[in-house]
XYZ file of N, CA and C in Angstrom:
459
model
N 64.113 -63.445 219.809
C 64.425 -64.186 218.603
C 63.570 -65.453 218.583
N 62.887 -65.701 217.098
C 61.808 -67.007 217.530
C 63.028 -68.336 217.550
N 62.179 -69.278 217.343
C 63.225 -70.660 217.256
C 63.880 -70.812 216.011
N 63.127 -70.308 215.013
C 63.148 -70.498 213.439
C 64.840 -70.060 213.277
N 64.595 -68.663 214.048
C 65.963 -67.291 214.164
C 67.248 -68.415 214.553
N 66.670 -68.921 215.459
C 67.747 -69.552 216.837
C 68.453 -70.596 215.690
N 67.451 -71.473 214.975
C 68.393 -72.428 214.141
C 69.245 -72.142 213.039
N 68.996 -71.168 212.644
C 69.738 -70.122 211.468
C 70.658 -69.444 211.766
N 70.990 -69.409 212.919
C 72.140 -68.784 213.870
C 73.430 -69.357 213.240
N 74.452 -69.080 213.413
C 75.605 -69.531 213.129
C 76.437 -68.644 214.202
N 77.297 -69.616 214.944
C 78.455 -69.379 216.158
C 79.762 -69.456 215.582
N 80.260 -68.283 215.340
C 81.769 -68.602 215.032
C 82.396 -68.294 216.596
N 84.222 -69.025 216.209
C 85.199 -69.234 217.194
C 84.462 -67.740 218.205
N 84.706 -67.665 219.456
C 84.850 -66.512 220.463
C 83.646 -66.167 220.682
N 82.802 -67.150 220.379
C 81.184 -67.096 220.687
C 80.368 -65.943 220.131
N 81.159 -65.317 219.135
C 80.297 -64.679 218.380
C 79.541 -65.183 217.374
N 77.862 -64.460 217.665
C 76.707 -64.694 216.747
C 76.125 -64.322 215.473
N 76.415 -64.759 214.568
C 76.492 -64.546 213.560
C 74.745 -63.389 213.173
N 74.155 -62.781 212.652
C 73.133 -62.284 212.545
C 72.385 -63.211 211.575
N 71.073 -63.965 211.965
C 70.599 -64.704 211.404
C 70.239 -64.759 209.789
N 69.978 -62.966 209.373
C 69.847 -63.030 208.313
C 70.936 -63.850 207.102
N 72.023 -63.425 207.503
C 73.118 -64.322 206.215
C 72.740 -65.936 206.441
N 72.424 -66.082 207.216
C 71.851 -68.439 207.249
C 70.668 -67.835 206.255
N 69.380 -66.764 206.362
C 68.272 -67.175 205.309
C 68.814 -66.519 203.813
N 69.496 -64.965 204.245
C 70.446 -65.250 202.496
C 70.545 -65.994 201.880
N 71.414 -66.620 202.275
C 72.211 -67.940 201.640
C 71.060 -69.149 201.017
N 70.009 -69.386 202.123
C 69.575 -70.393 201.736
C 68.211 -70.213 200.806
N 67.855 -68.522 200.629
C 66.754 -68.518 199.826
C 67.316 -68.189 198.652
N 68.474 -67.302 198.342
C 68.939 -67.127 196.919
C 68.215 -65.531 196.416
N 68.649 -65.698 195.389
C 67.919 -63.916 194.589
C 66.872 -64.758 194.084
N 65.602 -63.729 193.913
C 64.582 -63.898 193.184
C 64.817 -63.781 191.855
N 64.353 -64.230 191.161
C 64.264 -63.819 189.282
C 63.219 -64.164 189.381
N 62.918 -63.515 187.552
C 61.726 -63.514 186.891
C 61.281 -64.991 186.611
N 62.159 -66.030 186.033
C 62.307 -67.343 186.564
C 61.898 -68.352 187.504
N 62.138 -68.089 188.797
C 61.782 -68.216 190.261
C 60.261 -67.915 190.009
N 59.272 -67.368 189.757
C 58.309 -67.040 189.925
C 57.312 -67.745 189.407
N 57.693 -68.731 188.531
C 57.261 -69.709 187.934
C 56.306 -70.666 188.939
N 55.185 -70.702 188.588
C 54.520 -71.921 189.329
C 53.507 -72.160 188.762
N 53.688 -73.481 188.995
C 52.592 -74.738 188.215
C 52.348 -75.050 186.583
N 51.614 -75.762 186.716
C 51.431 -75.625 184.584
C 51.328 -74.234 184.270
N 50.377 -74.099 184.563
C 49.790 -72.564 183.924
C 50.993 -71.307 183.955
N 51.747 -71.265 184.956
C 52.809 -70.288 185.053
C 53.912 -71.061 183.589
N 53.833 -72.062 183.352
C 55.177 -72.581 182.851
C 54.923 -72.566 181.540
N 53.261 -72.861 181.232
C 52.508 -72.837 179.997
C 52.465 -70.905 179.229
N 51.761 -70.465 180.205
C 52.363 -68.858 180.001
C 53.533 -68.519 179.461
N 54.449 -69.247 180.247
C 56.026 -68.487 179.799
C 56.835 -69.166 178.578
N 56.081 -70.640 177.997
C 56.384 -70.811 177.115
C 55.624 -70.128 175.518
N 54.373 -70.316 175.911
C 53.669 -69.209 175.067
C 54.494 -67.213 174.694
N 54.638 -67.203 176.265
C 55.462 -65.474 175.960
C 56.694 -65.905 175.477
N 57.171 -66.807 175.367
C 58.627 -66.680 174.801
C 58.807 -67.301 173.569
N 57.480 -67.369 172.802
C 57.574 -68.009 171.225
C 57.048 -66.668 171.097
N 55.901 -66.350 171.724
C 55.628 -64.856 170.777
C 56.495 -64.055 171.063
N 57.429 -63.867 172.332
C 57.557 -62.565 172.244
C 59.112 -62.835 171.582
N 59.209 -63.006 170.186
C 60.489 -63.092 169.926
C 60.242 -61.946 167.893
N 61.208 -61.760 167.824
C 61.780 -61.054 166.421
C 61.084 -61.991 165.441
N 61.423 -63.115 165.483
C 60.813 -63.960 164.973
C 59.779 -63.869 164.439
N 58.854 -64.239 165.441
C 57.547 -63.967 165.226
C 57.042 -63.104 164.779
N 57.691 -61.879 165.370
C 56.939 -60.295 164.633
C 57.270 -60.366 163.397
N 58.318 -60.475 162.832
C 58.315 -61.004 161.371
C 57.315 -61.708 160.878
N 57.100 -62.791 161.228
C 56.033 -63.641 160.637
C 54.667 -62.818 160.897
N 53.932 -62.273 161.738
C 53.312 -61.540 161.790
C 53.030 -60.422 160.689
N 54.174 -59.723 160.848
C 54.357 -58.490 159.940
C 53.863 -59.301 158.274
N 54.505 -60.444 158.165
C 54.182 -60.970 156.765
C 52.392 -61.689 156.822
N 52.143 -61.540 157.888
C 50.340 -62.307 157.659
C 49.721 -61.267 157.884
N 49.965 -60.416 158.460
C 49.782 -58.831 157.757
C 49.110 -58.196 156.728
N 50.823 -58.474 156.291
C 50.899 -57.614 154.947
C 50.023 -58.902 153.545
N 49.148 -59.894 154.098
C 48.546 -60.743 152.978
C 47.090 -59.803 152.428
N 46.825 -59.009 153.769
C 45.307 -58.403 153.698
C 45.348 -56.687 153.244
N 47.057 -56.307 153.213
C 46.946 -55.237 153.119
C 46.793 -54.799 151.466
N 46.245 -55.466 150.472
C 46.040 -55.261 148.768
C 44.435 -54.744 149.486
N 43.834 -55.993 150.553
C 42.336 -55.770 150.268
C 42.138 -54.225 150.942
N 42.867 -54.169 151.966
C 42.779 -52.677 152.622
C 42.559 -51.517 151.921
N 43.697 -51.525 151.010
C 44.092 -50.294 150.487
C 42.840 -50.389 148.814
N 42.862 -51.552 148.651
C 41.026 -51.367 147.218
C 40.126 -50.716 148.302
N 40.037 -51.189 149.721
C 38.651 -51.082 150.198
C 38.612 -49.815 150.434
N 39.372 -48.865 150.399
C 39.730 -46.967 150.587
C 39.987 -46.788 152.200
N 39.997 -45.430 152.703
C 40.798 -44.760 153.372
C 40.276 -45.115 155.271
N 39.185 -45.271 155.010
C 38.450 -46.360 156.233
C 38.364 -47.322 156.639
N 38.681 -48.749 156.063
C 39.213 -50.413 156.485
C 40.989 -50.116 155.946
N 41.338 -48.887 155.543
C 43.260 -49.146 155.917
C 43.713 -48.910 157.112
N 42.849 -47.470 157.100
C 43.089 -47.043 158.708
C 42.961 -48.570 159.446
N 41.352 -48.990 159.612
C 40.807 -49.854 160.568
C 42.422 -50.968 160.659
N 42.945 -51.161 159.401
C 44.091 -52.653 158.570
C 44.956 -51.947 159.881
N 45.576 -50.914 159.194
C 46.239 -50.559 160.441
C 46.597 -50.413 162.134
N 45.875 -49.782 162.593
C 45.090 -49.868 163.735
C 45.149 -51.830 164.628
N 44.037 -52.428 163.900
C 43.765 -53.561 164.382
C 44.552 -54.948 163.649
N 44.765 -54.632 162.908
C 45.589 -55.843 162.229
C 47.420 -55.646 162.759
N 48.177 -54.563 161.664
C 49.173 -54.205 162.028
C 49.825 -54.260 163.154
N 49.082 -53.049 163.787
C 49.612 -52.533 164.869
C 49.831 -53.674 165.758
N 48.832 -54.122 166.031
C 48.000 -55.320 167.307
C 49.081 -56.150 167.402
N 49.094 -56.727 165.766
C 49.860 -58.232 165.842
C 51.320 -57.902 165.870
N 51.511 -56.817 165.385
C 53.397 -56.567 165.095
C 53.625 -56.366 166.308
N 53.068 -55.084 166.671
C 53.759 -54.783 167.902
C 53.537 -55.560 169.521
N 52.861 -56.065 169.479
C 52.167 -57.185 170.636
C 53.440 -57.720 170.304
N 54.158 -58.194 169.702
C 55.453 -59.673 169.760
C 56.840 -58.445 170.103
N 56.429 -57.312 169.198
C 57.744 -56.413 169.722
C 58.007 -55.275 171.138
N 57.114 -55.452 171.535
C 56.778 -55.108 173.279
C 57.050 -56.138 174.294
N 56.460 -57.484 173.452
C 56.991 -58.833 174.676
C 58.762 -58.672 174.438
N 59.300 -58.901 173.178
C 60.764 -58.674 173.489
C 60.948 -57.638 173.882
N 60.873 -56.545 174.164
C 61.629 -55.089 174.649
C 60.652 -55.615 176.402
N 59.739 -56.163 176.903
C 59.541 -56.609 178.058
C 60.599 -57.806 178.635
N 60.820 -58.633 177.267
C 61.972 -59.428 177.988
C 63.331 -58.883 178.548
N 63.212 -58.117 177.776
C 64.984 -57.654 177.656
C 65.263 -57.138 178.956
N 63.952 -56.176 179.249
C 64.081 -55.147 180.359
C 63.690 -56.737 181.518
N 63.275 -57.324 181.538
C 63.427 -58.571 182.481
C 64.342 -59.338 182.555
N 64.844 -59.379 181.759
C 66.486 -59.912 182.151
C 67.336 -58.802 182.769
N 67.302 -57.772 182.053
C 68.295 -56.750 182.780
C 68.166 -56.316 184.150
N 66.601 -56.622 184.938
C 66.167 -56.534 186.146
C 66.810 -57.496 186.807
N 67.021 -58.731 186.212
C 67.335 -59.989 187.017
C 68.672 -60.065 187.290
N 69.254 -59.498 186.211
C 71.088 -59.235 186.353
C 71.330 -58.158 187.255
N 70.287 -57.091 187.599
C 70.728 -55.430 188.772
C 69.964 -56.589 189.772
N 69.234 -57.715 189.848
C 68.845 -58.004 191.228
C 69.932 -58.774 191.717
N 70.102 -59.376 190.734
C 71.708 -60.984 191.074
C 72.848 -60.117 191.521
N 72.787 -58.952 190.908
C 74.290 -57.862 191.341
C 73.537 -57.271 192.687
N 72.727 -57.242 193.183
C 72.401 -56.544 194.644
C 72.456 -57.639 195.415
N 72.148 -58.425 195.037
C 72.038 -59.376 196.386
C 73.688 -60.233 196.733
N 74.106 -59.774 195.532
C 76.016 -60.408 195.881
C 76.553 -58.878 196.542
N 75.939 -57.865 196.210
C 76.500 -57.027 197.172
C 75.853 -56.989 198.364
N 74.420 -56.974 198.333
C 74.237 -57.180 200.067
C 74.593 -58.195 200.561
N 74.925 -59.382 199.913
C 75.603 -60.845 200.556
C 77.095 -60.230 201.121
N 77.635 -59.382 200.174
C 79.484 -59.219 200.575
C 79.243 -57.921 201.820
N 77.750 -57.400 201.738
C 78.250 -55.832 202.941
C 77.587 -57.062 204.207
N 76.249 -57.754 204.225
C 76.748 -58.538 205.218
C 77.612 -59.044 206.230
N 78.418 -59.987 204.950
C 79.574 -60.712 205.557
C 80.381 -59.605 206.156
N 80.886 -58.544 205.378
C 81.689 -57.691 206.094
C 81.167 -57.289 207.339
N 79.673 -56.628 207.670
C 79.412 -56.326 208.802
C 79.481 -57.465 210.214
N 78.992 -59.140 209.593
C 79.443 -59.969 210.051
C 80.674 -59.778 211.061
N 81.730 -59.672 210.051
C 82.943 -59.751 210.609
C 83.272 -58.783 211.067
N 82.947 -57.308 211.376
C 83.260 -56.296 212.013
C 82.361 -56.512 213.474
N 80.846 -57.234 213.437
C 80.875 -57.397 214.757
C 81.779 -58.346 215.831
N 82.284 -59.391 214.760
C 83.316 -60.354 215.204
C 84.485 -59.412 215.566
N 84.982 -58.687 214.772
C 86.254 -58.102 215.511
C 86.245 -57.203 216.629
N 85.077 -56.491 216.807
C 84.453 -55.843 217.545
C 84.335 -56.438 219.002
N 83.961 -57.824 218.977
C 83.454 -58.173 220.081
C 85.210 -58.653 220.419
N 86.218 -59.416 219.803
C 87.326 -59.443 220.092
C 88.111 -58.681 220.239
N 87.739 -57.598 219.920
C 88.577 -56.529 220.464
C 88.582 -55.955 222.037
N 86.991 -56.102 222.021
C 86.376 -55.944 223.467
C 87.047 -57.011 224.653
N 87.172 -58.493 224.346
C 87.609 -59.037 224.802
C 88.714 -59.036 225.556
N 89.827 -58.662 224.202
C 91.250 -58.511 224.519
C 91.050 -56.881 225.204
N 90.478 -56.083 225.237
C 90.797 -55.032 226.205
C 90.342 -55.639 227.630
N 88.927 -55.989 227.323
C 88.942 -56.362 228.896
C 89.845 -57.658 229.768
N 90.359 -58.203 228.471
C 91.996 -58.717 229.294
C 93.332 -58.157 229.508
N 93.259 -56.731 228.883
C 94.660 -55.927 229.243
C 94.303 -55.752 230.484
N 92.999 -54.767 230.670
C 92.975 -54.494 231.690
C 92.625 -54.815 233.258
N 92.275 -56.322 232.936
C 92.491 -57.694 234.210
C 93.776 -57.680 234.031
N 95.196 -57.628 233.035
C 95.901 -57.735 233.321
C 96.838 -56.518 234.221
N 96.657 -55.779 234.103
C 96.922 -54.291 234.167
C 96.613 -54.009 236.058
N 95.442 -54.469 236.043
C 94.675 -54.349 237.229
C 95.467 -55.495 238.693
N 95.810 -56.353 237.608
C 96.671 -57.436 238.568
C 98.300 -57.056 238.431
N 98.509 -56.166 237.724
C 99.980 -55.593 237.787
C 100.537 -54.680 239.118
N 98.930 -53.789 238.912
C 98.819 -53.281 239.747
C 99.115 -53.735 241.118
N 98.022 -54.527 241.568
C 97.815 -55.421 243.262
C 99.100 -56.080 243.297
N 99.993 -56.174 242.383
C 101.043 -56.851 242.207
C 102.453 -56.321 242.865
């Protein structure tokens, strides 16, 4: 075990050792999409994705759009397509992919926050089963010092 291990240790009553991992559990937390954030540029990014990627916007989009789609449809069946394609498509759906990306990123962050409170609670439980474990051991090997001196007795 390095030293790092050794200080993360935790000793409960009967000198049992706690398994180091629940001290770095505890103290690093669940990751989120959130957490991942660093520096301007990470923070600048995520304010940018979260003006575009909203309903909002694709609306407004959809309406700066639809300003060019008179010239499309005079210009015939080759710059509507193109209207379509590169105008439409691009700008609408670019804002309605970032929300259906958010959504599914939050819902990741809520199945990660729910795993890590369950591996936090099977932990603790295993925690405490080596604790009872080792007290159990204890108290047998004091029946049978007692047992043993009943005996010579």
């Amino acid at each position: 075990m390095s030293q790092t291990d050794d200080q993360s240790v935790a000793k409960h009553p009967g000198g049992h050792v706690a398994h180091p991992q629940l001290a770095r559990h505890k103290a690093h937390g669940v990751h989120t999409t959130m957490a991942e954030l660093n520096g301007f540029n990470g923070r600048l990014a995520l304010t940018i994705t979260n003006g575009v990627g909203t309903m909002w916007c694709a609306y407004a989009f959809t309406g700066l759009t639809l300003i060019s789609l008179p010239a499309a449809i005079a210009a015939g069946i080759g710059p509507l397509i193109s209207w379509i394609a590169q105008t439409f498509l691009q700008l609408v759906l670019l804002s309605i992919i970032m929300v259906g990306q958010k959504v599914g990123a939050t819902a990741s962050d809520k199945q990660a926050l729910q795993t890590y409170k369950d591996a936090e609670a099977l932990l603790e439980i295993s925690d405490n089963v080596h604790r009872l474990i080792k007290l159990n051991n204890q108290m047998t090997e004091e029946i049978q010092r007692s047992l043993g001196a009943a005996k010579k007795g």
